[in-house]
Coordinates of C-alpha atoms in Angstrom, one line a residue:
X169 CA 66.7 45.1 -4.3
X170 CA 67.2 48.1 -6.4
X171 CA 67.9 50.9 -4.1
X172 CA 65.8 52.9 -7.1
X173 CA 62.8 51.1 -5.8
X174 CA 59.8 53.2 -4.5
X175 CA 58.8 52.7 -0.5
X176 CA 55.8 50.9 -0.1
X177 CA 54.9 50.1 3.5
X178 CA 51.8 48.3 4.5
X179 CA 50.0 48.6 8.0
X180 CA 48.0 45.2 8.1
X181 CA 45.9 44.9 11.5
X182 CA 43.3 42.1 11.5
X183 CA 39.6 43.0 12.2
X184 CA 39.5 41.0 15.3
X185 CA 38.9 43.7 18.6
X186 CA 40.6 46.7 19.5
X187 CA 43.2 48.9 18.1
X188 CA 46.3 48.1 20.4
X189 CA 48.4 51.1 21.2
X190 CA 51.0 48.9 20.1
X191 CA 49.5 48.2 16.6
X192 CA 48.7 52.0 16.2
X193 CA 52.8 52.9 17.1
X194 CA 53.4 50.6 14.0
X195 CA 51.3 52.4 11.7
X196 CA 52.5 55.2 12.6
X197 CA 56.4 54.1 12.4
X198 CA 55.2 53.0 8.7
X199 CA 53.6 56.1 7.7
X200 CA 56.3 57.9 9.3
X201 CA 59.0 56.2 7.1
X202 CA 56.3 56.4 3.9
X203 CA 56.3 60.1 4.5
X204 CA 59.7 60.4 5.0
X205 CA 61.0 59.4 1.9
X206 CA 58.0 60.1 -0.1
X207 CA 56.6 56.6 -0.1
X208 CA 53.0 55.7 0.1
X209 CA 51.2 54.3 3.0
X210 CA 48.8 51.2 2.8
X211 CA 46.3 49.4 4.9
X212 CA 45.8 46.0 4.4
X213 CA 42.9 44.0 6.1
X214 CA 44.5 40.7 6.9
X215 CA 40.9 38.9 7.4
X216 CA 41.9 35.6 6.7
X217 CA 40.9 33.8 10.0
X218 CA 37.4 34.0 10.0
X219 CA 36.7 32.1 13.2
X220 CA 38.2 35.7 14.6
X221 CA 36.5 37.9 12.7
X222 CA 34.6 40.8 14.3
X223 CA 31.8 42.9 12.7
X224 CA 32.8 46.4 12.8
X225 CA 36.3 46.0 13.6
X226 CA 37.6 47.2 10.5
X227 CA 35.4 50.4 10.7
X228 CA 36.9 51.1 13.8
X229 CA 40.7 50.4 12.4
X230 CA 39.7 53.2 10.0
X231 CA 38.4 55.8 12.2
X232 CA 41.7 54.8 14.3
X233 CA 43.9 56.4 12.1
X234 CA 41.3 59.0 10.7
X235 CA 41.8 60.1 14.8
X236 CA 45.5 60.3 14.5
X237 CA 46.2 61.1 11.1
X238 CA 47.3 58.4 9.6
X239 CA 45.9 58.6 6.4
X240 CA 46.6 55.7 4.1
X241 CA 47.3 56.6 0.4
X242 CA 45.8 52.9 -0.8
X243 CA 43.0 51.0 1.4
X244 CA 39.7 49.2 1.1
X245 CA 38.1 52.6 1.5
X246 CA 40.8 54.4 -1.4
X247 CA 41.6 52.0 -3.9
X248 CA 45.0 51.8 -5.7
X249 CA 46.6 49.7 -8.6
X250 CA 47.4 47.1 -5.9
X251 CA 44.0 45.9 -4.6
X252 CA 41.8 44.5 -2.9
X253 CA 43.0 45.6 0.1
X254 CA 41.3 42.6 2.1
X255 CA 43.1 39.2 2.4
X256 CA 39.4 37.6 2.4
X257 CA 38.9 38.8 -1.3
X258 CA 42.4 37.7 -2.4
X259 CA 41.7 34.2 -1.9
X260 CA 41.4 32.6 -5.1
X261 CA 45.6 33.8 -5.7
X262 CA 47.2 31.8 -2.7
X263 CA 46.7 28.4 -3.7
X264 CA 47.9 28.3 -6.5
X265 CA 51.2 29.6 -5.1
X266 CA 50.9 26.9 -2.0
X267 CA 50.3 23.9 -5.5
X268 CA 53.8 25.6 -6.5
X269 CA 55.8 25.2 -3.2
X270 CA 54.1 21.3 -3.5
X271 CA 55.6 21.2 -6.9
X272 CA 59.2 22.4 -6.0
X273 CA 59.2 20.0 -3.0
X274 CA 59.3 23.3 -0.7
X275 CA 55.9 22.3 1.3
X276 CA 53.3 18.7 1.5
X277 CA 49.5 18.3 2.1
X278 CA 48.8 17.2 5.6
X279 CA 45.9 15.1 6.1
X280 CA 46.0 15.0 9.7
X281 CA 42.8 15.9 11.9
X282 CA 42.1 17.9 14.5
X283 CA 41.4 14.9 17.1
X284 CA 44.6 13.5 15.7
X285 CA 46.8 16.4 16.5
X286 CA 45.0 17.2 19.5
X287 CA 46.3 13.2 20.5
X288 CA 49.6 14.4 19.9
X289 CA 49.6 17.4 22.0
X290 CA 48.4 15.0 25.0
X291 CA 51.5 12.4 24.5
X292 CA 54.1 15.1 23.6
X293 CA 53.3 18.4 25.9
X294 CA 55.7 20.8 23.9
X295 CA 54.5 18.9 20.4
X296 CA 55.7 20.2 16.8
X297 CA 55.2 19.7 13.9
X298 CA 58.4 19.6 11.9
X299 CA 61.4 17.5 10.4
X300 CA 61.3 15.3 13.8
X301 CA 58.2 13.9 13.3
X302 CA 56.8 14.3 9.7
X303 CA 57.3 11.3 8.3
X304 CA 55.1 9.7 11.4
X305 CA 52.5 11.7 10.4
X306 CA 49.3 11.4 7.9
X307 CA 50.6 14.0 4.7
X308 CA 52.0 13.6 1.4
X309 CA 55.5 13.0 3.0
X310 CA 54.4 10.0 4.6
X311 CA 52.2 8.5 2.3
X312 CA 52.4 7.0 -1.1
X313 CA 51.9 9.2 -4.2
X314 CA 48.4 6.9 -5.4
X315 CA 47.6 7.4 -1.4
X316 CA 47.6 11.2 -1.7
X317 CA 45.8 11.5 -4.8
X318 CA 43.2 9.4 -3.8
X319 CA 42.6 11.8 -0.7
X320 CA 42.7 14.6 -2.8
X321 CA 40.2 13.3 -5.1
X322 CA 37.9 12.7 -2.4
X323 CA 38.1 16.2 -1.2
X324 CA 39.6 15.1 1.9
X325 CA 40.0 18.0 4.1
X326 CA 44.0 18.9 4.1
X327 CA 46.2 21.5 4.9
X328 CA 49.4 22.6 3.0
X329 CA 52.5 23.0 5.0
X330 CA 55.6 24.4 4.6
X331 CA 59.1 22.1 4.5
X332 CA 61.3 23.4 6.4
X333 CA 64.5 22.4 5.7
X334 CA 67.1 20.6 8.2
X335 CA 70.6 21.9 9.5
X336 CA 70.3 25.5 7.8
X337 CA 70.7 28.6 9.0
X338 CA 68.0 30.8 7.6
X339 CA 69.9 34.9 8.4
X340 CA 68.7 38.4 7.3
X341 CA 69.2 42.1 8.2
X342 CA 67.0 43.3 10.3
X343 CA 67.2 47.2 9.9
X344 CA 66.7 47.7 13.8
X345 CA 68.6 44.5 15.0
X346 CA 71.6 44.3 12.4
X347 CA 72.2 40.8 11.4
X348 CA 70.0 38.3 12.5
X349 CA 69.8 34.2 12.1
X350 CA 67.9 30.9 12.9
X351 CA 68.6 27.2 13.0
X352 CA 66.2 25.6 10.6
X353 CA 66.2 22.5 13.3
X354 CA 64.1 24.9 15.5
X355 CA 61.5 26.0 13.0
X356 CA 58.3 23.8 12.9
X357 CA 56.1 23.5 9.4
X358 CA 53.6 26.0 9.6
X359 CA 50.5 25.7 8.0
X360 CA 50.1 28.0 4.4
X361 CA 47.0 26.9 3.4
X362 CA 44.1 26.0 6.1
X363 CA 41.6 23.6 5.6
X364 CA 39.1 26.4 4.4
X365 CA 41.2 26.9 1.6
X366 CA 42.1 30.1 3.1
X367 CA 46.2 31.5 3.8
X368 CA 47.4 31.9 7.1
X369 CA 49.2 34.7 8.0
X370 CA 52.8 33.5 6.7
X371 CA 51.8 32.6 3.4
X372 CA 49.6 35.4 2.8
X373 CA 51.9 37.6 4.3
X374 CA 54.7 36.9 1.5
X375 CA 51.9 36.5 -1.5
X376 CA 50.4 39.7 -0.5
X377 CA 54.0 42.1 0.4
X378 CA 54.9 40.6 -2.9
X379 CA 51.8 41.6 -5.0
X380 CA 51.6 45.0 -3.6
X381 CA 55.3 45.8 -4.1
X382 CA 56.1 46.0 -0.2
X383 CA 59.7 47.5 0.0
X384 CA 59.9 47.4 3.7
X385 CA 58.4 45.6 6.4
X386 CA 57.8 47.7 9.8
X387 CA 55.9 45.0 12.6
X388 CA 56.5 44.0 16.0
X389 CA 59.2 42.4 17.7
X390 CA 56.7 39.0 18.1
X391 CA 56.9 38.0 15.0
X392 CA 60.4 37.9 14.3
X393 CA 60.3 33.9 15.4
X394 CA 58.3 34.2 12.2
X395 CA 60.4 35.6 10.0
X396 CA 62.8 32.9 8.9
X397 CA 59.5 30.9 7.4
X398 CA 58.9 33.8 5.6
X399 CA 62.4 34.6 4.4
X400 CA 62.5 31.0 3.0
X401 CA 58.7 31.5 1.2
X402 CA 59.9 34.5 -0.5
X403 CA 63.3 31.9 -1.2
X404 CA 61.2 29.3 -2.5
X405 CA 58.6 31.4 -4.5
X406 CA 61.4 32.5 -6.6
X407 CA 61.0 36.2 -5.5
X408 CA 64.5 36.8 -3.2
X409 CA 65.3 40.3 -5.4
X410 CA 61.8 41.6 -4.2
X411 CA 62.2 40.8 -1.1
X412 CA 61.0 44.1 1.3
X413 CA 63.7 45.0 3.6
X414 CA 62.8 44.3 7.6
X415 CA 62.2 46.0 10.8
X416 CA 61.2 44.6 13.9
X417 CA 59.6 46.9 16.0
X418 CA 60.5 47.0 20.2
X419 CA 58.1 45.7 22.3
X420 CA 55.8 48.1 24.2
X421 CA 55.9 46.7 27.8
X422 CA 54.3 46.8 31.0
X423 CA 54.7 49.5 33.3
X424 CA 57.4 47.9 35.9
X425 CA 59.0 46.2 31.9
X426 CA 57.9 42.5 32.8
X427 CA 56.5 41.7 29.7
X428 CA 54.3 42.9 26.9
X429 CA 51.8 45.3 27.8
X430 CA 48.2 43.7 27.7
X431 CA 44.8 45.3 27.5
X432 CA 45.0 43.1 31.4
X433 CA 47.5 45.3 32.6
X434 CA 45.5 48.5 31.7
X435 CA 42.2 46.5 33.3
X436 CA 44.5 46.3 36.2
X437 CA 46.1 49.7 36.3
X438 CA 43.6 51.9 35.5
X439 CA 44.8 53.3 32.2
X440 CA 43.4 52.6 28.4
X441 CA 45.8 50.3 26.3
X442 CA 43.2 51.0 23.0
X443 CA 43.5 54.4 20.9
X444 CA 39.7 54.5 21.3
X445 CA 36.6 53.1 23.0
X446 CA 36.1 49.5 21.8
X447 CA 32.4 47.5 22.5
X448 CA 33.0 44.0 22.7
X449 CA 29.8 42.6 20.7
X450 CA 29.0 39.4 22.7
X451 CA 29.5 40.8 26.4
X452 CA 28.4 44.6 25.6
X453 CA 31.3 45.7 27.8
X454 CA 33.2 48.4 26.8
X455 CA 37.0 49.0 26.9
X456 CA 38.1 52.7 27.7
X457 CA 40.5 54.2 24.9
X458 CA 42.7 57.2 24.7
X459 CA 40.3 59.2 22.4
X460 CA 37.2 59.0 25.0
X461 CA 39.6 59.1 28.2
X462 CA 40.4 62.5 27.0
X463 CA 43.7 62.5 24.8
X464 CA 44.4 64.7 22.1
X465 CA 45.3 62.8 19.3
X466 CA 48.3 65.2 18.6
X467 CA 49.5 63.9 22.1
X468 CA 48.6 60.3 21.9
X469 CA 51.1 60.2 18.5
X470 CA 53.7 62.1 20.0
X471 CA 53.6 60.2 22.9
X472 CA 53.8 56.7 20.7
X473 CA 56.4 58.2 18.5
X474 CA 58.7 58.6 21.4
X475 CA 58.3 55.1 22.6
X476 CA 61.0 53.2 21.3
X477 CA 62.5 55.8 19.6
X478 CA 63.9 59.4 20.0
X479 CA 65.7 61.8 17.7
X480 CA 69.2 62.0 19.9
X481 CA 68.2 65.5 21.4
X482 CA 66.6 66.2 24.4
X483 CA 63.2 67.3 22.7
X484 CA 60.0 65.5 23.5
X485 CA 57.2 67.1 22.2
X486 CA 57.1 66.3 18.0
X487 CA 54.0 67.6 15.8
X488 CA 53.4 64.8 13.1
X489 CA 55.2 66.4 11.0
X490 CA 57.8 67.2 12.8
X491 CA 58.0 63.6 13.1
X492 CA 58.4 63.2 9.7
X493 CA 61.4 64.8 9.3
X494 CA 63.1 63.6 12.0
X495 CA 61.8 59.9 11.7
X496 CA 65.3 57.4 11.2
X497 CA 65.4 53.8 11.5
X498 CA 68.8 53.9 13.4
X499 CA 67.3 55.9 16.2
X500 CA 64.4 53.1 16.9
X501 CA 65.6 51.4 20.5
X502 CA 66.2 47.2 19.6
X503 CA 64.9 47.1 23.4
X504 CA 61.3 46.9 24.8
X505 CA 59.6 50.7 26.0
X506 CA 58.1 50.4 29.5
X507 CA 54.9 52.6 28.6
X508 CA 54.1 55.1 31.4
X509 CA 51.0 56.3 31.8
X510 CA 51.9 59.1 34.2
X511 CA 54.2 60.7 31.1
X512 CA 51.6 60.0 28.7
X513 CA 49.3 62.3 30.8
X514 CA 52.0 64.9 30.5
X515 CA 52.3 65.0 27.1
X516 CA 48.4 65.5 26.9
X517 CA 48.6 68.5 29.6
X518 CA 51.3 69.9 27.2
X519 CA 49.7 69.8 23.7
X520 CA 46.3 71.3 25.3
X521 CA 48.7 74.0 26.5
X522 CA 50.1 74.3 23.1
X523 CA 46.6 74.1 21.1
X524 CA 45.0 77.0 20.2
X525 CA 41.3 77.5 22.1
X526 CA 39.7 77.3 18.7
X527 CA 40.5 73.8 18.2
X528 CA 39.9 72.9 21.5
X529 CA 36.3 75.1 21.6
X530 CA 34.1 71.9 20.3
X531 CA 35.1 70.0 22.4
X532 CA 34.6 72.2 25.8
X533 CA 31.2 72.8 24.0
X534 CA 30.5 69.0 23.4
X535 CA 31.1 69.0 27.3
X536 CA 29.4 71.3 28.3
X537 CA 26.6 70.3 26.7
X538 CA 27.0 66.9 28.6
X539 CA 27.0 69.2 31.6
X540 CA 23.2 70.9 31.0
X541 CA 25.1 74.0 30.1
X542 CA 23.1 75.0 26.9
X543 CA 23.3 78.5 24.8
X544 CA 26.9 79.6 25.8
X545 CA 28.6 82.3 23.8
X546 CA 32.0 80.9 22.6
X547 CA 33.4 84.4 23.0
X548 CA 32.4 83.8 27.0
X549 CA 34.1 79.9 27.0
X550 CA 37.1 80.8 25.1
X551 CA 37.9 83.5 27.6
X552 CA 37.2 80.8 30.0
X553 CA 39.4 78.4 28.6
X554 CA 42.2 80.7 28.6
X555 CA 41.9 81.0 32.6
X556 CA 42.1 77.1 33.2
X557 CA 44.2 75.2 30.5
X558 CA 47.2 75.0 32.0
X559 CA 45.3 73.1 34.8
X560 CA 43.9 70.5 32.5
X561 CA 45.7 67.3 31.9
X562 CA 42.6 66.0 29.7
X563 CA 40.3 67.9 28.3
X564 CA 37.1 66.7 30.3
X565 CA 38.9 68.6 33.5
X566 CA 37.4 71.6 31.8
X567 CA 34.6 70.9 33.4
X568 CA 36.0 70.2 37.4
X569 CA 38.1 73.5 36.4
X570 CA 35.7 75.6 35.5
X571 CA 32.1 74.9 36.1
X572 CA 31.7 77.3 38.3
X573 CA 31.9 79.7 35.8
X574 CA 28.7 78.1 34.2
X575 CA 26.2 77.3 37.3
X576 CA 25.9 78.7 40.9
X577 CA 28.1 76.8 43.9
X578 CA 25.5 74.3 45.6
X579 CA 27.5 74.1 48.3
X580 CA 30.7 75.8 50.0
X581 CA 33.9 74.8 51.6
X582 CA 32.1 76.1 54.9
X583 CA 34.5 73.9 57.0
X584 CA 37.6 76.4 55.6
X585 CA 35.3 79.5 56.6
X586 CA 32.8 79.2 59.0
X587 CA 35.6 78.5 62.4
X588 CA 36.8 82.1 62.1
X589 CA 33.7 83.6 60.4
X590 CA 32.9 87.3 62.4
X591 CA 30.4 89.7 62.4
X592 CA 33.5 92.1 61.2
X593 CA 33.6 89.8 57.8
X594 CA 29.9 90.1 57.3
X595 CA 30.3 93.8 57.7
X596 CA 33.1 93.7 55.3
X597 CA 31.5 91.7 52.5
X598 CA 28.0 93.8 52.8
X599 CA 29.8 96.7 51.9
X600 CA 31.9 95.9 49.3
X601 CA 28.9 94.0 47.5
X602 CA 27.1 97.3 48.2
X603 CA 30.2 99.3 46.3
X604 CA 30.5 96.4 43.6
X605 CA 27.3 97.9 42.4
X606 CA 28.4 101.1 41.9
X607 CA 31.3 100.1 39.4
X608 CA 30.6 101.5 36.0
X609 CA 33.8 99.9 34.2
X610 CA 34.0 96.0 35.4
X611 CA 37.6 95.7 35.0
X612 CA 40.2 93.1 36.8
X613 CA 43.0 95.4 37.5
X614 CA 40.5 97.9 38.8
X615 CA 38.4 95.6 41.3
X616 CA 41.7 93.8 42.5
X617 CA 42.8 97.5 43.5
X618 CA 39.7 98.6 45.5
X619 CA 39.0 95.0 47.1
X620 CA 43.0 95.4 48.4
X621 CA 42.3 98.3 49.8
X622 CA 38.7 98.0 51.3
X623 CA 41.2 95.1 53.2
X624 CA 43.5 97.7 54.6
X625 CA 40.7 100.0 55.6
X626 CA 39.4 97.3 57.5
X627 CA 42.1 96.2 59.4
X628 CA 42.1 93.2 58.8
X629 CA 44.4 90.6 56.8
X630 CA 44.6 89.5 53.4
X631 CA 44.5 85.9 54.4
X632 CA 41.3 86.3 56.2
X633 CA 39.3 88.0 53.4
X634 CA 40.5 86.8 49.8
X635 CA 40.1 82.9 50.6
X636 CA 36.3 83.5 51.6
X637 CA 35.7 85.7 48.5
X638 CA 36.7 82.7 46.5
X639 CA 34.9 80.5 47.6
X640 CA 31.9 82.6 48.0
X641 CA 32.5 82.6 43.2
X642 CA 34.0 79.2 43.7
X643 CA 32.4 77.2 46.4
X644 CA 35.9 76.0 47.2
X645 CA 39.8 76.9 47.2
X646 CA 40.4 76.2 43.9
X647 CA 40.2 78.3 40.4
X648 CA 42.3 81.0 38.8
X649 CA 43.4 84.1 39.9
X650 CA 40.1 85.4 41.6
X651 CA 40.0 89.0 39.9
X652 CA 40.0 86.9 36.7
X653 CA 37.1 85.0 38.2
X654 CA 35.0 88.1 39.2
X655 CA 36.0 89.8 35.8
X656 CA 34.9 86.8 33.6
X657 CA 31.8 86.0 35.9
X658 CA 30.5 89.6 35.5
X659 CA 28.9 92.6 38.2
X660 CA 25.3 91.2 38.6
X661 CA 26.7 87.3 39.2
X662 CA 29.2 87.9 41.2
X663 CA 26.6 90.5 43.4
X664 CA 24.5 88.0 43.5
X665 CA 26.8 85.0 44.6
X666 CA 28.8 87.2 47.3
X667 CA 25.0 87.4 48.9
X668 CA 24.0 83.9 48.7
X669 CA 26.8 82.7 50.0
X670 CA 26.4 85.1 53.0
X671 CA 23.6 83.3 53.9
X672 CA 25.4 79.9 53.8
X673 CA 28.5 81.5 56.1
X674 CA 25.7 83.1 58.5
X675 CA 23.3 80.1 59.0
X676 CA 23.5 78.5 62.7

């Protein structure tokens, strides 16, 4: 391969459920590389199993990476010079490359039903089809040439198969895993061409990476068993100097790193495993993703972009682009990343510390409105926002935060109050609520000054005073500083809440 040749990489999902957070860290490892050396990024729909296919599914792909900001440069939605960008409407090319490998004695028709390989998987448990057992079985191998045709001509439903060849060694470099190799013995026939007339994944696969120019192949760590049959298809199709240079992605895995993480283990665990909500059309149910949980989708691809790989420092909190320019192969881990959902809530806490309020303010409004709250001045949420963002870890704890600042406490910590409640405090709080309404400038720093020393006029202690008065605003010990509180929440309100909660702390 010319080392002149353009990067073309190709994130190709199938429209089947659910946008794994596994499938989106290998779009984003392909854009990443794209952008890196001024490649182009492309989505390809592999649709070819239509017994899987699920309405909508491909939408949602799309606003997957619309959400993250993956942008492809070619796609069913932005065409290029290499479409169509759906396997199902590239049909009509791949069987005319399956008659070739028939030609060249590189794959056979294989009459065989369903019932009848169902009969084998009975007798032989760990059943195969491959160089062990071909020539027992009902294909092209096995049967006479006027045998064969005569099936053919009466459109007897077949498959093509691939013909793997014995006591080789199939070997390529894999850019994470260095050189890797196979023993042909080991490698059953796969099926190219179903029944349907459509590919399945491995010859389309090679057809498609071929007709679209693919000069490198970024995908997951299970299908590298899959990658000799494909090394020999672009062998046998002639096409060895096009051939797109390999990756194989680590595996995400579970938590305690016992296997590949499942949408199960998130079921079980109580975190999402999908970037966003997916509705599963025959049950209605609906799986929790990282978009609607509350992540930032600035987090959610930092978070991804660190798992599996780092940059050899100790920095862990990467913009996109930041990404981009320090994306390399050699720093992708060849070993599985045990996803922790405990760091990937830290990384969320951080960017919504790092994002300004303005891109944050639609959201808190889109909550709020969730919330009843109606007609809110963004100067007045904004300010809010400031108080409480470095206590959010998603964004929807705006509202646990910092309601208060929006409706009246129902109800009060009285359990923390009423034990050592006095006449003394009622005294205390009368007054000050008297002198509150006497301020003319309703300023923090001012407030904070007289409140402290009404305190030391009364004799009493700090203590005893300032943890009532919050929870008089707050209706519990929680919240920002409470002179931000009483300055945000304004004279009247806070007048007004000191004496209704007077009445809660005085009630027998």
């Amino acid at each position: 391969m010319s080392s002149e040749r353009k990067v073309r990489v190709r994130f190709a999902p199938s429209p089947t459920g659910g946008l794994h957070l596994g499938g989106v860290r290998t779009a984003l490892f392909n854009y990443l590389y794209a952008r890196k050396h001024q490649g182009d990024f492309i989505l390809r729909v592999e649709d070819t199993d239509q017994t899987r296919f699920v309405a909508g599914a491909e939408e949602y792909i799309n606003e997957c990476l619309a959400w993250c900001g993956l942008t492809p440069d070619e796609s069913p939605l932005k065409g290029g010079d290499f479409g169509p960008y759906r396997q199902s409407e590239r049909k009509p090319s791949y069987r005319k490359f399956a008659e070739q490998l028939i030609e060249k004695g590189y794959a056979y028709y294989a009459f065989d039903t369903s019932a009848e390989l169902d009969e084998q998987r009975k007798e032989q448990p760990n059943f195969r089809y491959s160089h062990e057992n071909r020539l027992k079985l009902r294909n092209s191998l096995s049967l006479s040439q006027e045998e064969t045709a005569e099936l053919l001509a009466a459109g007897t439903p077949h498959t093509v198969r691939i013909k793997v060849p014995t006591d080789e060694t199939v070997s390529f470099n894999d850019m994470i895993r260095g050189q890797v190799s196979f023993d042909t013995n080991l490698i059953d026939d796969k099926v190219l061409l179903k029944a349907d007339g459509m590919p399945t994944y491995h010859l389309a696969v090679v057809v498609d990476d071929k007709a679209m120019e693919i000069s490198h192949v970024f995908r997951g760590e299970e299908w590298l068993p899959s990658a000799p049959v494909h090394v020999l298809l672009w062998e046998y199709l002639g096409w060895n100097d096009e051939m797109p240079k390999w990756a194989h992605l680590p595996l995400i895995l579970k938590p305690d790193g016992n296997g590949k993480l499942s949408k199960r283990d998130g079921d079980r665990l109580g975190f999402p495993v999908y970037a966003m909500n997916w509705k599963d059309a025959q049950s209605e149910t609906v799986t929790q993703g990282f978009r609607e949980m509350g992540f930032l989708p600035e987090a959610f691809v930092n978070m991804l972009g660190v798992l599996g790989w780092n940059d050899g420092t100790e920095q862990e909190l990467f913009s996109l682009d930041e990404l981009i320019a320090k994306f390399s192969v050699e720093r992708i881990s060849k070993a599985g990343a045990k996803f922790d959902f405990e760091k990937a809530k830290w990384f969320n806490h951080e960017w919504i510390k790092k994002s300004s309020n303005e891109d944050l303010l639609p959201q808190i409004k889109a909550l709020l409105t969730l919330h009843n709250v109606q007609k809110v001045d963004d100067h007045f949420v904004t300010e809010v926002l400031s108080a409480v963002k470095e206590r959010l870890t998603f964004v929807s704890d705006f509202w646990e935060q910092a309601s208060f600042f929006f409706v009246q406490p129902e109800n009060y910590d009285l359990a923390a109050v009423k034990p050592k409640w006095s006449a003394e405090k009622t005294d205390f709080f009368q007054k000050v609520n008297s002198e509150f309404g006497e301020f003319e400038s309703w300023d923090a720093s001012a407030l904070e000054a007289y409140f402290k020393g009404a305190i030391q006029e009364s004799g009493m202690k700090m203590g005893e005073l300032m943890m009532p008065f919050r929870i008089m605003l707050v209706g519990g010990k929680f919240g920002p500083d409470v002179f931000q509180i009483v300055s945000l929440l304004g004279q009247e309100e806070v007048i007004a809440r000191v004496n209704k909660a007077l009445v809660a702390f005085t009630a027998e």
